XYZ file of N, CA and C in Angstrom:
273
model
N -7.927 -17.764 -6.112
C -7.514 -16.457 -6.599
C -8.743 -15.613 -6.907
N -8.838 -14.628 -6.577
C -9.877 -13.647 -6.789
C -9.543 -13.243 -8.175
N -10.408 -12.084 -8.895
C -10.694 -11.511 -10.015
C -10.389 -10.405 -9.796
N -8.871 -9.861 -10.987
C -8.645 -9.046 -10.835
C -8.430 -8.177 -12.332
N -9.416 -7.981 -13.038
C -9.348 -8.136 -14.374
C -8.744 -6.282 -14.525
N -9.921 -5.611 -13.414
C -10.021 -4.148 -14.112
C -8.842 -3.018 -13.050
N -8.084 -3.942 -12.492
C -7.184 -3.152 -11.440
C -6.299 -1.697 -11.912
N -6.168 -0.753 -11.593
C -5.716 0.504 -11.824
C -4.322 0.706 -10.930
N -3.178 0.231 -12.101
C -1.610 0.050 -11.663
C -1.284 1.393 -11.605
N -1.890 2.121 -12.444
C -0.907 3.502 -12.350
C -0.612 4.604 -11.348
N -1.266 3.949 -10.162
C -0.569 5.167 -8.971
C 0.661 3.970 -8.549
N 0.919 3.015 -8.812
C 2.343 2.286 -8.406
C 3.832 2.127 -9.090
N 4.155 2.380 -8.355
C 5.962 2.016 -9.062
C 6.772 1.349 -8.849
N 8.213 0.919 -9.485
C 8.482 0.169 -8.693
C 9.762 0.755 -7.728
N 10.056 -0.235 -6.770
C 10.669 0.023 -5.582
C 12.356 -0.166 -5.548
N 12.520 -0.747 -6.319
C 13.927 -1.655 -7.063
C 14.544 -0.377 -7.259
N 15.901 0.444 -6.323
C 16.961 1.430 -6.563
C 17.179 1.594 -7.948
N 17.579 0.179 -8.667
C 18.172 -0.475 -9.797
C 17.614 -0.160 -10.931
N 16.797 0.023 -11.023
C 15.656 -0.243 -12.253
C 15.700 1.271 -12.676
N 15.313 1.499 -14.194
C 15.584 2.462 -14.734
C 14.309 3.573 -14.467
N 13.034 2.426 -14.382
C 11.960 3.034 -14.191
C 11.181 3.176 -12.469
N 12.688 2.867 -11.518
C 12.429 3.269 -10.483
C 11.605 5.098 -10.174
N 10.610 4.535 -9.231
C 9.977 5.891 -8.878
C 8.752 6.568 -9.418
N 8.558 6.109 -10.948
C 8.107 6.401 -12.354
C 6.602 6.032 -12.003
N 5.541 6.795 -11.308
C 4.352 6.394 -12.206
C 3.917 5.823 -12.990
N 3.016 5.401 -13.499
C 2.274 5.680 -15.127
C 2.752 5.448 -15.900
N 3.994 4.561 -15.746
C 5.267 4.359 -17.236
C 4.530 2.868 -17.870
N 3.407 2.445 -17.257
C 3.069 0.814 -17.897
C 3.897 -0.314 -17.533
N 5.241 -0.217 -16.860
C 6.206 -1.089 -16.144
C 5.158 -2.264 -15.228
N 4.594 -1.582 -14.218
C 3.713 -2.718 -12.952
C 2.738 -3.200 -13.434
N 2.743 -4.384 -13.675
C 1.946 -5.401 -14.138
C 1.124 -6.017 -12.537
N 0.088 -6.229 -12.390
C -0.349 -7.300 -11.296
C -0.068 -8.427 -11.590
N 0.879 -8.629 -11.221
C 1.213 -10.266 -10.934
C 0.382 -11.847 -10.526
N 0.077 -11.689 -9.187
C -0.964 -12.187 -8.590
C -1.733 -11.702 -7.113
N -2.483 -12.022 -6.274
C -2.775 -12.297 -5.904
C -2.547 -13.557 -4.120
N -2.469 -13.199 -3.440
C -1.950 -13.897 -2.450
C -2.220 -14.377 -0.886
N -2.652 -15.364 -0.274
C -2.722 -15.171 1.269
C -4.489 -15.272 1.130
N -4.672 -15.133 2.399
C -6.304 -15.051 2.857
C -6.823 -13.784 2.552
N -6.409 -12.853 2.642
C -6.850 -11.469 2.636
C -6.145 -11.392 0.934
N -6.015 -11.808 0.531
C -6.036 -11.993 -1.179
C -4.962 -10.690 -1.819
N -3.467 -10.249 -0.810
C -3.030 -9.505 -1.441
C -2.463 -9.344 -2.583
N -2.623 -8.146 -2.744
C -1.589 -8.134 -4.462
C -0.141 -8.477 -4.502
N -0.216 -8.688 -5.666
C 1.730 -8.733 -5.820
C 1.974 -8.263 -7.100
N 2.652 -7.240 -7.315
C 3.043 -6.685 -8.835
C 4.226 -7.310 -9.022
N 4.405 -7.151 -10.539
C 6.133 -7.149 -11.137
C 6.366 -5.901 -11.861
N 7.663 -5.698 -11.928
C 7.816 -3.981 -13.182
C 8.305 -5.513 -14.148
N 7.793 -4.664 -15.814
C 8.152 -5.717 -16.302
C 9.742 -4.635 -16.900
N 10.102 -3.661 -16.268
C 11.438 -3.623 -16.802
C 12.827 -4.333 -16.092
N 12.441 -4.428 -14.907
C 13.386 -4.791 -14.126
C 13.040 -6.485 -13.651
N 11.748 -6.878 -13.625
C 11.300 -8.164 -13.036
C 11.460 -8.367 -11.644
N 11.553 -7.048 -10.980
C 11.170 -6.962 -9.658
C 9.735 -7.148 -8.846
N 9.644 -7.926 -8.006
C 8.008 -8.353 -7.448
C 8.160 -7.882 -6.194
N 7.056 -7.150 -5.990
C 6.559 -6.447 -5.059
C 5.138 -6.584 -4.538
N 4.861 -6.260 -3.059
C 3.900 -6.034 -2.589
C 3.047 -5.030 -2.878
N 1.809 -4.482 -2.720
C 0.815 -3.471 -2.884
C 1.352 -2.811 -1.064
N 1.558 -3.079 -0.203
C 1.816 -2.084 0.386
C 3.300 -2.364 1.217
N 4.015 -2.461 0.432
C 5.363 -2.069 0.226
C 6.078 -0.700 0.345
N 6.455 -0.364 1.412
C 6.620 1.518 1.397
C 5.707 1.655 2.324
N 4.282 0.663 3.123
C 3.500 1.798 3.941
C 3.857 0.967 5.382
N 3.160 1.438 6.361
C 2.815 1.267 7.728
C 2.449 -0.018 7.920
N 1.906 -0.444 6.321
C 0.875 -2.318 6.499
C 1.685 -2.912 6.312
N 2.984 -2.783 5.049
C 3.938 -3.916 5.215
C 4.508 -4.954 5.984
N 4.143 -6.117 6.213
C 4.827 -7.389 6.979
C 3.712 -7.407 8.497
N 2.408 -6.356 8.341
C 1.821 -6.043 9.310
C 1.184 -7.458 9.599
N 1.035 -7.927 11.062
C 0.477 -8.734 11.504
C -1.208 -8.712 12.450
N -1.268 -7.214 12.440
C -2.774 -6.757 13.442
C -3.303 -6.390 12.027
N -4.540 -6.605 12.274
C -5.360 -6.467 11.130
C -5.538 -4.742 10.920
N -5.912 -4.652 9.861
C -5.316 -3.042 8.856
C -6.882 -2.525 9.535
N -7.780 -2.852 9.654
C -8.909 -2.061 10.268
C -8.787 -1.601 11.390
N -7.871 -2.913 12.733
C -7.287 -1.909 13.396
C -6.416 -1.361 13.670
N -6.034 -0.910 12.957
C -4.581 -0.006 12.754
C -5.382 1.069 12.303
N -6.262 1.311 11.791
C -6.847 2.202 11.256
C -7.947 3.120 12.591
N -8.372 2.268 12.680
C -9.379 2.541 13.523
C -8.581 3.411 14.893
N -7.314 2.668 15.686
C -6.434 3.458 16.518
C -6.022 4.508 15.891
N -5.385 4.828 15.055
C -5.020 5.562 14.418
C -6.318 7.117 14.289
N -7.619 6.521 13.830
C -8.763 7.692 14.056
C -8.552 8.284 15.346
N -8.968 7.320 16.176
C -9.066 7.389 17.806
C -8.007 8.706 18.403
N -6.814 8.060 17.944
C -5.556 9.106 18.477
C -6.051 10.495 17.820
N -6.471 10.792 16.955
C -6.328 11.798 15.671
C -7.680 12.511 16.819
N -8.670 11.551 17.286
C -9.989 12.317 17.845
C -9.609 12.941 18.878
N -8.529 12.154 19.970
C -8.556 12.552 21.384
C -7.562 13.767 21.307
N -6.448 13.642 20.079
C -5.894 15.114 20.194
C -6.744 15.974 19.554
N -7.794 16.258 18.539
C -8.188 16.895 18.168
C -9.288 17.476 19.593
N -9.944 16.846 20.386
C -10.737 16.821 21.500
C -9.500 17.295 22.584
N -8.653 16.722 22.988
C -7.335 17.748 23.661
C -7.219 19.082 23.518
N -6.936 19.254 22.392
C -6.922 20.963 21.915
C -7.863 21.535 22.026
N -9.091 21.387 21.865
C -10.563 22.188 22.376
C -10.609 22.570 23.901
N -10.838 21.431 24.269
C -10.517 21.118 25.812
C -9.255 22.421 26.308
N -8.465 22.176 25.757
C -6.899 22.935 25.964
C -7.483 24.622 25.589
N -8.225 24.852 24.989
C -8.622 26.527 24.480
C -9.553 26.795 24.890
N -10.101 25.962 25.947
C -11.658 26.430 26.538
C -11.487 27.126 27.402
């Protein structure tokens, strides 16, 4: 398990419909839980509901199996060749 003493919960919420403090920022609910896997992901709980969740739960990385650098990296690429398209396209 890595060290996760000084982690900053408050841009997360939780995901649980159910929960009162669904949606909620900054309410102190998401606790870091642990820690997980090779790439050492997070796992929160809300402690109102005791729902456990992933850190990227809600994005594009969820359940992702290609590594997040390249997903990232394609992702630039596309963003360059249309941005380089449109120049090209107004010349």
């Amino acid at each position: 398990m890595g060290v996760y003493l000084n982690i900053d919960v408050s841009e997360y919420w939780c995901p649980n419909e159910e929960c009162s403090d669904y949606g909620k920022k900054g309410k102190g609910n998401v606790v870091l839980k642990e820690e997980y896997g090779k790439k050492e992901q997070r796992l929160f709980r809300c402690k109102t509901c005791g729902h456990c969740f992933s850190e990227t739960r809600g994005t594009i990385f969820f359940n992702l199996v290609t590594p997040k650098e390249e997903v990232l990296r394609t992702l630039a690429m596309s963003a360059n060749r249309r941005f380089a398209h449109l120049k090209i396209r107004d010349f």
